[in-house]
């Protein structure tokens, strides 16, 4: 009996004298994860892989799809009094570099403005759904145009927040335009004479336009115009100075200077602004900032989970009586091709409309023709 007890005591004490060596820490530790903020490049230096040549189907579109565009915080490119600081100079360079390489860039708004745009997107979705059910008005066609200063008729209704969204996106458009000017060695306000006064004089309607659009396969069959233009064979090109687009889901392809199409807003969140330059700015800068062709991506036209896609597009337009003149560009030391002669904005727009009519005769995009009224 005593022998048995002694053997049990020796057995129970064995683990203490010969501890089991645990697996190495690398075997039980989860893979080291780099903090999320350290994985993301700074907004001023986000240079991702080359432009994507194709658009993946919506089912394959995940957060790993590379977006080549540089993201710039609007707070870093806002004009201000005093000497230029390092963040401002780097942000202006990053914005213009993205435009040169990819014909587009992404602007990150502050938290309050981003929340306002998200509210505008959701309000627009509810507006289009209700108008589609009634089957009346412009909203039933998936496009609503808002102009500041336009008299609102009793029969006319608009999505809520349009006035606030117009002011928010208009301010961002002015900031982006001033940053583009500074990179060209121009005064940040060099294009101000082309724009509406801020605020508008009494009884004057804005030249710029805010478009709320609803894209759905059953409503438009993927033939919608994002910025309000007439979608041609090679996509849409903004006629004004620039366009800012905010959407609730990806769906915009942009053609880079090498002729390759890529999904430009795959990495954007609701509240981010996709920046595209237009033909009026191209003429005013003697081609130094060419217009960016863009179009709706077919695989994304119906939105996430086929619930439709909502976008808000602000088109910064010059006044009709202004003159597009490249003399400031020449004064800054840039070479001006002879084809860039001074021209009134009204004549310039008429010429572009005539070109669109020729190119789009075969297009069945009549449902957006009212935008040019």
mmCIF file of C-alpha atoms in Angstrom:
data_model
loop_
_atom_site.group_PDB
_atom_site.id
_atom_site.type_symbol
_atom_site.label_atom_id
_atom_site.label_comp_id
_atom_site.label_asym_id
_atom_site.label_seq_id
_atom_site.Cartn_x
_atom_site.Cartn_y
_atom_site.Cartn_z
ATOM 1 C CA UNK A 1 0.000 0.000 0.000
ATOM 2 C CA UNK A 2 2.821 2.333 0.957
ATOM 3 C CA UNK A 3 4.613 1.505 -2.284
ATOM 4 C CA UNK A 4 1.564 2.362 -4.338
ATOM 5 C CA UNK A 5 1.125 5.727 -2.589
ATOM 6 C CA UNK A 6 4.807 6.606 -3.141
ATOM 7 C CA UNK A 7 4.544 5.748 -6.832
ATOM 8 C CA UNK A 8 1.459 7.975 -7.204
ATOM 9 C CA UNK A 9 3.271 10.879 -5.524
ATOM 10 C CA UNK A 10 6.252 10.487 -7.870
ATOM 11 C CA UNK A 11 3.939 10.411 -10.889
ATOM 12 C CA UNK A 12 2.090 13.581 -9.831
ATOM 13 C CA UNK A 13 5.331 15.449 -9.230
ATOM 14 C CA UNK A 14 6.853 14.571 -12.635
ATOM 15 C CA UNK A 15 5.304 17.447 -14.610
ATOM 16 C CA UNK A 16 6.670 19.974 -12.149
ATOM 17 C CA UNK A 17 10.205 18.679 -12.467
ATOM 18 C CA UNK A 18 9.971 18.290 -16.242
ATOM 19 C CA UNK A 19 7.679 21.061 -17.544
ATOM 20 C CA UNK A 20 6.287 20.618 -21.024
ATOM 21 C CA UNK A 21 7.835 23.137 -23.363
ATOM 22 C CA UNK A 22 4.974 25.142 -24.949
ATOM 23 C CA UNK A 23 4.904 25.722 -28.679
ATOM 24 C CA UNK A 24 6.928 28.641 -29.893
ATOM 25 C CA UNK A 25 5.227 32.006 -29.642
ATOM 26 C CA UNK A 26 5.133 32.281 -33.409
ATOM 27 C CA UNK A 27 3.076 29.097 -33.606
ATOM 28 C CA UNK A 28 0.275 30.287 -31.315
ATOM 29 C CA UNK A 29 0.364 33.999 -32.052
ATOM 30 C CA UNK A 30 -1.868 35.320 -34.781
ATOM 31 C CA UNK A 31 0.008 36.834 -37.706
ATOM 32 C CA UNK A 32 1.296 40.252 -36.885
ATOM 33 C CA UNK A 33 -1.161 42.807 -38.224
ATOM 34 C CA UNK A 34 0.035 46.197 -39.210
ATOM 35 C CA UNK A 35 -2.287 48.904 -37.871
ATOM 36 C CA UNK A 36 -4.839 49.955 -40.424
ATOM 37 C CA UNK A 37 -3.620 53.514 -40.526
ATOM 38 C CA UNK A 38 -0.066 52.446 -41.366
ATOM 39 C CA UNK A 39 -1.248 50.392 -44.348
ATOM 40 C CA UNK A 40 -2.869 53.395 -46.002
ATOM 41 C CA UNK A 41 -0.614 55.854 -47.791
ATOM 42 C CA UNK A 42 -1.033 59.458 -46.811
ATOM 43 C CA UNK A 43 -3.559 61.445 -48.836
ATOM 44 C CA UNK A 44 -0.702 63.327 -50.444
ATOM 45 C CA UNK A 45 1.380 60.345 -51.532
ATOM 46 C CA UNK A 46 -0.987 57.565 -52.468
ATOM 47 C CA UNK A 47 0.532 56.204 -55.683
ATOM 48 C CA UNK A 48 -0.979 52.805 -56.373
ATOM 49 C CA UNK A 49 -0.331 50.338 -59.200
ATOM 50 C CA UNK A 50 -0.825 51.337 -62.833
ATOM 51 C CA UNK A 51 -4.246 52.022 -64.246
ATOM 52 C CA UNK A 52 -6.593 49.069 -64.488
ATOM 53 C CA UNK A 53 -7.364 48.131 -68.080
ATOM 54 C CA UNK A 54 -10.717 46.557 -67.399
ATOM 55 C CA UNK A 55 -13.603 46.580 -64.980
ATOM 56 C CA UNK A 56 -14.316 43.483 -62.928
ATOM 57 C CA UNK A 57 -17.884 42.211 -62.643
ATOM 58 C CA UNK A 58 -19.782 43.473 -59.633
ATOM 59 C CA UNK A 59 -19.586 40.080 -57.951
ATOM 60 C CA UNK A 60 -15.774 40.194 -58.021
ATOM 61 C CA UNK A 61 -15.462 43.788 -56.935
ATOM 62 C CA UNK A 62 -13.956 43.798 -53.470
ATOM 63 C CA UNK A 63 -11.898 46.191 -51.381
ATOM 64 C CA UNK A 64 -8.678 44.779 -52.880
ATOM 65 C CA UNK A 65 -9.287 46.257 -56.348
ATOM 66 C CA UNK A 66 -6.500 48.820 -56.797
ATOM 67 C CA UNK A 67 -7.477 52.394 -57.483
ATOM 68 C CA UNK A 68 -4.735 54.437 -59.131
ATOM 69 C CA UNK A 69 -6.047 57.835 -58.075
ATOM 70 C CA UNK A 70 -4.400 60.102 -55.541
ATOM 71 C CA UNK A 71 -6.604 61.190 -52.644
ATOM 72 C CA UNK A 72 -6.204 64.740 -51.356
ATOM 73 C CA UNK A 73 -7.867 66.314 -48.343
ATOM 74 C CA UNK A 74 -9.754 69.468 -49.245
ATOM 75 C CA UNK A 75 -8.397 71.143 -46.122
ATOM 76 C CA UNK A 76 -4.895 70.809 -47.603
ATOM 77 C CA UNK A 77 -5.691 72.641 -50.863
ATOM 78 C CA UNK A 78 -7.921 75.443 -49.578
ATOM 79 C CA UNK A 79 -6.469 78.862 -50.434
ATOM 80 C CA UNK A 80 -5.485 81.014 -47.476
ATOM 81 C CA UNK A 81 -3.602 84.190 -46.610
ATOM 82 C CA UNK A 82 0.107 83.986 -46.000
ATOM 83 C CA UNK A 83 3.083 82.065 -47.310
ATOM 84 C CA UNK A 84 2.513 78.565 -48.758
ATOM 85 C CA UNK A 85 3.143 75.743 -46.330
ATOM 86 C CA UNK A 86 4.588 72.320 -47.054
ATOM 87 C CA UNK A 87 1.254 70.459 -46.830
ATOM 88 C CA UNK A 88 -0.352 72.874 -49.289
ATOM 89 C CA UNK A 89 2.469 72.596 -51.825
ATOM 90 C CA UNK A 90 2.534 68.792 -51.597
ATOM 91 C CA UNK A 91 -1.259 68.547 -51.895
ATOM 92 C CA UNK A 92 -1.352 70.763 -54.987
ATOM 93 C CA UNK A 93 1.405 68.666 -56.578
ATOM 94 C CA UNK A 94 -0.379 65.424 -55.703
ATOM 95 C CA UNK A 95 -3.711 66.612 -57.096
ATOM 96 C CA UNK A 96 -2.229 67.823 -60.375
ATOM 97 C CA UNK A 97 -0.041 64.719 -60.685
ATOM 98 C CA UNK A 98 -3.095 62.480 -60.449
ATOM 99 C CA UNK A 99 -4.875 64.554 -63.090
ATOM 100 C CA UNK A 100 -1.890 64.299 -65.430
ATOM 101 C CA UNK A 101 -1.446 60.540 -65.003
ATOM 102 C CA UNK A 102 -5.055 59.408 -64.693
ATOM 103 C CA UNK A 103 -7.318 62.312 -65.784
ATOM 104 C CA UNK A 104 -8.960 62.213 -62.344
ATOM 105 C CA UNK A 105 -8.355 62.597 -58.621
ATOM 106 C CA UNK A 106 -10.277 62.051 -55.394
ATOM 107 C CA UNK A 107 -10.985 64.840 -52.911
ATOM 108 C CA UNK A 108 -11.711 63.958 -49.291
ATOM 109 C CA UNK A 109 -14.114 66.306 -47.548
ATOM 110 C CA UNK A 110 -14.289 67.105 -43.876
ATOM 111 C CA UNK A 111 -16.558 65.011 -41.685
ATOM 112 C CA UNK A 112 -19.437 67.517 -41.675
ATOM 113 C CA UNK A 113 -19.472 67.995 -45.447
ATOM 114 C CA UNK A 114 -19.107 64.262 -46.057
ATOM 115 C CA UNK A 115 -22.111 63.630 -43.786
ATOM 116 C CA UNK A 116 -24.088 66.222 -45.744
ATOM 117 C CA UNK A 117 -23.343 64.461 -49.027
ATOM 118 C CA UNK A 118 -24.371 61.122 -47.578
ATOM 119 C CA UNK A 119 -27.654 62.676 -46.491
ATOM 120 C CA UNK A 120 -28.084 64.128 -49.974
ATOM 121 C CA UNK A 121 -27.506 60.739 -51.589
ATOM 122 C CA UNK A 122 -30.027 59.003 -49.335
ATOM 123 C CA UNK A 123 -32.583 61.791 -49.767
ATOM 124 C CA UNK A 124 -32.186 61.534 -53.538
ATOM 125 C CA UNK A 125 -32.764 57.785 -53.406
ATOM 126 C CA UNK A 126 -36.023 58.249 -51.511
ATOM 127 C CA UNK A 127 -37.042 61.020 -53.907
ATOM 128 C CA UNK A 128 -36.514 58.916 -57.029
ATOM 129 C CA UNK A 129 -38.298 55.936 -55.528
ATOM 130 C CA UNK A 130 -41.360 57.978 -54.665
ATOM 131 C CA UNK A 131 -41.428 59.741 -58.054
ATOM 132 C CA UNK A 132 -41.009 56.460 -59.892
ATOM 133 C CA UNK A 133 -44.001 55.040 -58.061
ATOM 134 C CA UNK A 134 -46.075 58.061 -59.056
ATOM 135 C CA UNK A 135 -44.707 58.019 -62.599
ATOM 136 C CA UNK A 136 -44.700 61.795 -62.918
ATOM 137 C CA UNK A 137 -42.124 64.541 -63.265
ATOM 138 C CA UNK A 138 -38.430 64.531 -64.006
ATOM 139 C CA UNK A 139 -37.688 62.310 -61.033
ATOM 140 C CA UNK A 140 -39.433 59.385 -62.693
ATOM 141 C CA UNK A 141 -36.776 59.474 -65.432
ATOM 142 C CA UNK A 142 -33.916 59.063 -62.988
ATOM 143 C CA UNK A 143 -32.437 62.569 -63.354
ATOM 144 C CA UNK A 144 -33.054 65.754 -61.395
ATOM 145 C CA UNK A 145 -31.305 69.057 -62.155
ATOM 146 C CA UNK A 146 -30.895 71.782 -59.539
ATOM 147 C CA UNK A 147 -29.826 75.352 -60.330
ATOM 148 C CA UNK A 148 -29.386 77.871 -57.546
ATOM 149 C CA UNK A 149 -31.621 80.890 -57.976
ATOM 150 C CA UNK A 150 -34.107 79.125 -60.235
ATOM 151 C CA UNK A 151 -37.706 79.864 -59.370
ATOM 152 C CA UNK A 152 -39.469 76.781 -58.037
ATOM 153 C CA UNK A 153 -42.897 76.162 -59.504
ATOM 154 C CA UNK A 154 -45.751 74.831 -57.418
ATOM 155 C CA UNK A 155 -45.728 71.554 -59.355
ATOM 156 C CA UNK A 156 -41.991 71.134 -59.050
ATOM 157 C CA UNK A 157 -40.372 69.281 -56.175
ATOM 158 C CA UNK A 158 -36.784 68.383 -55.492
ATOM 159 C CA UNK A 159 -34.870 66.031 -53.224
ATOM 160 C CA UNK A 160 -34.216 67.569 -49.812
ATOM 161 C CA UNK A 161 -30.852 69.170 -49.077
ATOM 162 C CA UNK A 162 -30.198 70.187 -52.693
ATOM 163 C CA UNK A 163 -29.402 73.804 -51.799
ATOM 164 C CA UNK A 164 -26.980 72.723 -49.066
ATOM 165 C CA UNK A 165 -25.362 70.099 -51.288
ATOM 166 C CA UNK A 166 -25.040 72.675 -54.108
ATOM 167 C CA UNK A 167 -23.173 75.074 -51.798
ATOM 168 C CA UNK A 168 -20.963 72.307 -50.400
ATOM 169 C CA UNK A 169 -19.931 70.867 -53.757
ATOM 170 C CA UNK A 170 -19.646 74.338 -55.287
ATOM 171 C CA UNK A 171 -17.167 75.367 -52.611
ATOM 172 C CA UNK A 172 -15.146 72.206 -53.206
ATOM 173 C CA UNK A 173 -15.160 72.867 -56.966
ATOM 174 C CA UNK A 174 -13.809 76.394 -56.455
ATOM 175 C CA UNK A 175 -11.066 75.056 -54.178
ATOM 176 C CA UNK A 176 -10.062 72.396 -56.713
ATOM 177 C CA UNK A 177 -9.985 74.970 -59.511
ATOM 178 C CA UNK A 178 -7.726 77.272 -57.488
ATOM 179 C CA UNK A 179 -5.331 74.382 -56.787
ATOM 180 C CA UNK A 180 -5.160 73.537 -60.493
ATOM 181 C CA UNK A 181 -4.372 77.179 -61.252
ATOM 182 C CA UNK A 182 -1.574 77.331 -58.694
ATOM 183 C CA UNK A 183 0.117 74.271 -60.153
ATOM 184 C CA UNK A 184 0.181 76.037 -63.539
ATOM 185 C CA UNK A 185 2.005 78.996 -61.929
ATOM 186 C CA UNK A 186 -1.131 81.129 -62.058
ATOM 187 C CA UNK A 187 -2.959 83.109 -59.406
ATOM 188 C CA UNK A 188 -5.343 80.900 -57.476
ATOM 189 C CA UNK A 189 -8.223 83.219 -58.460
ATOM 190 C CA UNK A 190 -7.242 83.488 -62.146
ATOM 191 C CA UNK A 191 -10.469 81.817 -63.305
ATOM 192 C CA UNK A 192 -12.783 83.760 -60.992
ATOM 193 C CA UNK A 193 -13.908 86.084 -63.782
ATOM 194 C CA UNK A 194 -15.403 83.070 -65.574
ATOM 195 C CA UNK A 195 -17.569 82.070 -62.603
ATOM 196 C CA UNK A 196 -20.776 83.230 -61.002
ATOM 197 C CA UNK A 197 -20.485 85.775 -58.238
ATOM 198 C CA UNK A 198 -20.669 84.306 -54.736
ATOM 199 C CA UNK A 199 -23.325 84.612 -53.517
ATOM 200 C CA UNK A 200 -25.458 85.108 -56.600
ATOM 201 C CA UNK A 201 -26.958 88.535 -57.273
ATOM 202 C CA UNK A 202 -30.706 88.825 -56.797
ATOM 203 C CA UNK A 203 -32.848 87.276 -59.551
ATOM 204 C CA UNK A 204 -29.864 85.561 -61.171
ATOM 205 C CA UNK A 205 -29.717 81.831 -61.900
ATOM 206 C CA UNK A 206 -26.473 79.911 -61.469
ATOM 207 C CA UNK A 207 -24.469 78.802 -64.481
ATOM 208 C CA UNK A 208 -23.327 75.719 -62.566
ATOM 209 C CA UNK A 209 -25.617 72.722 -62.181
ATOM 210 C CA UNK A 210 -26.143 70.007 -59.584
ATOM 211 C CA UNK A 211 -27.448 66.743 -61.015
ATOM 212 C CA UNK A 212 -28.929 63.962 -58.927
ATOM 213 C CA UNK A 213 -29.156 60.741 -60.945
ATOM 214 C CA UNK A 214 -30.569 57.312 -60.280
ATOM 215 C CA UNK A 215 -29.119 54.484 -62.373
ATOM 216 C CA UNK A 216 -31.035 51.241 -62.523
ATOM 217 C CA UNK A 217 -30.974 48.524 -65.162
ATOM 218 C CA UNK A 218 -34.758 48.379 -65.364
ATOM 219 C CA UNK A 219 -35.086 52.162 -65.590
ATOM 220 C CA UNK A 220 -32.258 53.172 -67.941
ATOM 221 C CA UNK A 221 -30.777 49.925 -69.242
ATOM 222 C CA UNK A 222 -27.273 51.202 -68.507
ATOM 223 C CA UNK A 223 -27.549 54.151 -70.902
ATOM 224 C CA UNK A 224 -27.584 56.968 -68.393
ATOM 225 C CA UNK A 225 -25.421 60.055 -68.584
ATOM 226 C CA UNK A 226 -23.567 60.648 -65.334
ATOM 227 C CA UNK A 227 -22.749 64.316 -65.696
ATOM 228 C CA UNK A 228 -25.750 65.298 -67.733
ATOM 229 C CA UNK A 229 -24.121 65.217 -71.143
ATOM 230 C CA UNK A 230 -25.006 63.030 -74.090
ATOM 231 C CA UNK A 231 -23.186 59.703 -73.798
ATOM 232 C CA UNK A 232 -21.394 59.117 -77.073
ATOM 233 C CA UNK A 233 -19.536 56.187 -78.526
ATOM 234 C CA UNK A 234 -16.416 56.867 -76.475
ATOM 235 C CA UNK A 235 -18.190 57.993 -73.311
ATOM 236 C CA UNK A 236 -19.061 61.376 -71.918
ATOM 237 C CA UNK A 237 -16.866 64.482 -71.684
ATOM 238 C CA UNK A 238 -17.655 67.369 -69.378
ATOM 239 C CA UNK A 239 -18.212 70.609 -71.289
ATOM 240 C CA UNK A 240 -17.626 72.944 -68.361
ATOM 241 C CA UNK A 241 -14.599 73.638 -66.217
ATOM 242 C CA UNK A 242 -14.766 70.570 -64.005
ATOM 243 C CA UNK A 243 -17.135 68.054 -62.472
ATOM 244 C CA UNK A 244 -17.278 66.634 -58.953
ATOM 245 C CA UNK A 245 -19.148 63.347 -58.481
ATOM 246 C CA UNK A 246 -20.202 61.628 -55.280
ATOM 247 C CA UNK A 247 -21.926 58.228 -55.430
ATOM 248 C CA UNK A 248 -23.224 55.615 -53.030
ATOM 249 C CA UNK A 249 -21.502 52.789 -54.937
ATOM 250 C CA UNK A 250 -18.799 52.415 -57.625
ATOM 251 C CA UNK A 251 -19.784 52.810 -61.248
ATOM 252 C CA UNK A 252 -17.663 55.372 -63.138
ATOM 253 C CA UNK A 253 -14.989 54.511 -65.665
ATOM 254 C CA UNK A 254 -12.425 57.134 -66.699
ATOM 255 C CA UNK A 255 -10.084 57.002 -69.675
ATOM 256 C CA UNK A 256 -6.483 57.835 -68.803
ATOM 257 C CA UNK A 257 -4.091 59.708 -71.161
ATOM 258 C CA UNK A 258 -2.922 56.365 -72.576
ATOM 259 C CA UNK A 259 -6.427 55.449 -73.705
ATOM 260 C CA UNK A 260 -7.036 52.842 -70.993
ATOM 261 C CA UNK A 261 -10.348 52.722 -69.141
ATOM 262 C CA UNK A 262 -10.380 52.005 -65.406
ATOM 263 C CA UNK A 263 -12.903 52.051 -62.567
ATOM 264 C CA UNK A 264 -12.201 55.412 -60.974
ATOM 265 C CA UNK A 265 -14.385 55.323 -57.872
ATOM 266 C CA UNK A 266 -13.785 51.745 -56.675
ATOM 267 C CA UNK A 267 -11.994 53.013 -53.570
ATOM 268 C CA UNK A 268 -14.310 55.932 -52.830
ATOM 269 C CA UNK A 269 -16.848 56.112 -50.030
ATOM 270 C CA UNK A 270 -20.093 58.086 -50.061
ATOM 271 C CA UNK A 271 -18.949 61.620 -49.325
ATOM 272 C CA UNK A 272 -15.729 61.435 -51.367
ATOM 273 C CA UNK A 273 -15.583 63.528 -54.530
ATOM 274 C CA UNK A 274 -14.270 62.274 -57.859
ATOM 275 C CA UNK A 275 -12.700 65.202 -59.731
ATOM 276 C CA UNK A 276 -12.857 65.348 -63.540
ATOM 277 C CA UNK A 277 -11.760 68.249 -65.727
ATOM 278 C CA UNK A 278 -13.786 69.572 -68.660
ATOM 279 C CA UNK A 279 -13.386 71.063 -72.111
ATOM 280 C CA UNK A 280 -13.814 74.682 -71.029
ATOM 281 C CA UNK A 281 -10.885 74.315 -68.628
ATOM 282 C CA UNK A 282 -8.891 72.554 -71.338
ATOM 283 C CA UNK A 283 -9.358 75.538 -73.644
ATOM 284 C CA UNK A 284 -8.653 78.087 -70.884
ATOM 285 C CA UNK A 285 -5.381 76.284 -70.054
ATOM 286 C CA UNK A 286 -4.363 75.761 -73.711
ATOM 287 C CA UNK A 287 -4.687 71.999 -73.320
ATOM 288 C CA UNK A 288 -2.477 71.731 -70.244
ATOM 289 C CA UNK A 289 -5.447 70.245 -68.371
ATOM 290 C CA UNK A 290 -7.249 68.139 -70.997
ATOM 291 C CA UNK A 291 -10.843 67.043 -70.597
ATOM 292 C CA UNK A 292 -11.385 63.598 -69.090
ATOM 293 C CA UNK A 293 -13.605 61.100 -70.966
ATOM 294 C CA UNK A 294 -15.758 59.052 -68.601
ATOM 295 C CA UNK A 295 -18.776 56.762 -68.679
ATOM 296 C CA UNK A 296 -20.937 54.500 -66.588
ATOM 297 C CA UNK A 297 -19.410 51.082 -65.983
ATOM 298 C CA UNK A 298 -21.913 48.536 -67.380
ATOM 299 C CA UNK A 299 -21.310 45.944 -64.681
ATOM 300 C CA UNK A 300 -21.980 48.514 -61.968
ATOM 301 C CA UNK A 301 -24.881 50.449 -63.498
ATOM 302 C CA UNK A 302 -27.572 48.876 -61.325
ATOM 303 C CA UNK A 303 -25.800 49.562 -58.048
ATOM 304 C CA UNK A 304 -25.077 47.377 -55.067
ATOM 305 C CA UNK A 305 -27.447 44.433 -54.689
ATOM 306 C CA UNK A 306 -29.373 45.673 -57.738
ATOM 307 C CA UNK A 307 -30.916 48.398 -55.614
ATOM 308 C CA UNK A 308 -29.917 51.133 -58.024
ATOM 309 C CA UNK A 309 -27.063 53.611 -57.877
ATOM 310 C CA UNK A 310 -27.419 57.215 -56.725
ATOM 311 C CA UNK A 311 -24.918 59.915 -57.671
ATOM 312 C CA UNK A 312 -24.621 63.654 -57.196
ATOM 313 C CA UNK A 313 -22.657 65.484 -59.894
ATOM 314 C CA UNK A 314 -21.743 69.160 -59.589
ATOM 315 C CA UNK A 315 -20.795 70.731 -62.916
ATOM 316 C CA UNK A 316 -18.800 73.946 -62.471
ATOM 317 C CA UNK A 317 -19.810 75.947 -65.537
ATOM 318 C CA UNK A 318 -18.468 79.312 -66.744
ATOM 319 C CA UNK A 319 -20.862 82.180 -67.352
ATOM 320 C CA UNK A 320 -22.183 82.429 -70.890
ATOM 321 C CA UNK A 321 -20.939 85.997 -71.416
ATOM 322 C CA UNK A 322 -17.377 85.242 -70.239
ATOM 323 C CA UNK A 323 -14.399 84.863 -72.577
ATOM 324 C CA UNK A 324 -12.120 81.830 -72.588
ATOM 325 C CA UNK A 325 -8.696 83.400 -73.068
ATOM 326 C CA UNK A 326 -5.278 81.731 -72.748
ATOM 327 C CA UNK A 327 -3.289 84.930 -72.271
ATOM 328 C CA UNK A 328 -2.645 84.221 -68.541
ATOM 329 C CA UNK A 329 -1.185 80.863 -69.531
ATOM 330 C CA UNK A 330 1.158 82.567 -71.996
ATOM 331 C CA UNK A 331 2.111 85.159 -69.376
ATOM 332 C CA UNK A 332 3.102 82.323 -67.035
ATOM 333 C CA UNK A 333 5.614 81.083 -69.624
ATOM 334 C CA UNK A 334 3.634 78.244 -71.193
ATOM 335 C CA UNK A 335 3.573 77.680 -74.944
ATOM 336 C CA UNK A 336 0.168 78.370 -76.513
ATOM 337 C CA UNK A 337 -0.777 76.480 -79.697
ATOM 338 C CA UNK A 338 -2.323 78.673 -82.365
ATOM 339 C CA UNK A 339 -5.626 76.788 -82.223
ATOM 340 C CA UNK A 340 -6.396 78.199 -78.765
ATOM 341 C CA UNK A 341 -7.856 81.574 -79.622
ATOM 342 C CA UNK A 342 -10.123 83.670 -77.377
ATOM 343 C CA UNK A 343 -13.776 82.646 -77.670
ATOM 344 C CA UNK A 344 -16.959 83.478 -75.797
ATOM 345 C CA UNK A 345 -18.312 80.767 -73.538
ATOM 346 C CA UNK A 346 -21.689 80.825 -75.270
ATOM 347 C CA UNK A 347 -20.097 80.252 -78.681
ATOM 348 C CA UNK A 348 -17.787 77.596 -77.256
ATOM 349 C CA UNK A 349 -20.724 75.677 -75.769
ATOM 350 C CA UNK A 350 -22.736 75.967 -78.980
ATOM 351 C CA UNK A 351 -19.833 74.482 -80.941
ATOM 352 C CA UNK A 352 -19.524 71.603 -78.484
ATOM 353 C CA UNK A 353 -23.255 70.912 -78.640
ATOM 354 C CA UNK A 354 -23.093 70.788 -82.424
ATOM 355 C CA UNK A 355 -20.230 68.287 -82.226
ATOM 356 C CA UNK A 356 -22.197 66.163 -79.757
ATOM 357 C CA UNK A 357 -25.222 66.132 -82.023
ATOM 358 C CA UNK A 358 -23.106 64.781 -84.876
ATOM 359 C CA UNK A 359 -21.479 62.105 -82.711
ATOM 360 C CA UNK A 360 -24.663 61.073 -80.935
ATOM 361 C CA UNK A 361 -27.135 60.815 -83.809
ATOM 362 C CA UNK A 362 -27.169 57.057 -83.343
ATOM 363 C CA UNK A 363 -27.578 57.276 -79.585
ATOM 364 C CA UNK A 364 -30.986 56.817 -77.996
ATOM 365 C CA UNK A 365 -30.279 59.150 -75.091
ATOM 366 C CA UNK A 366 -33.245 61.429 -75.669
ATOM 367 C CA UNK A 367 -34.341 61.102 -72.054
ATOM 368 C CA UNK A 368 -31.547 63.462 -70.902
ATOM 369 C CA UNK A 369 -31.992 66.033 -73.645
ATOM 370 C CA UNK A 370 -34.066 68.209 -71.327
ATOM 371 C CA UNK A 371 -30.893 68.965 -69.322
ATOM 372 C CA UNK A 372 -29.719 71.367 -72.027
ATOM 373 C CA UNK A 373 -32.942 73.392 -71.951
#
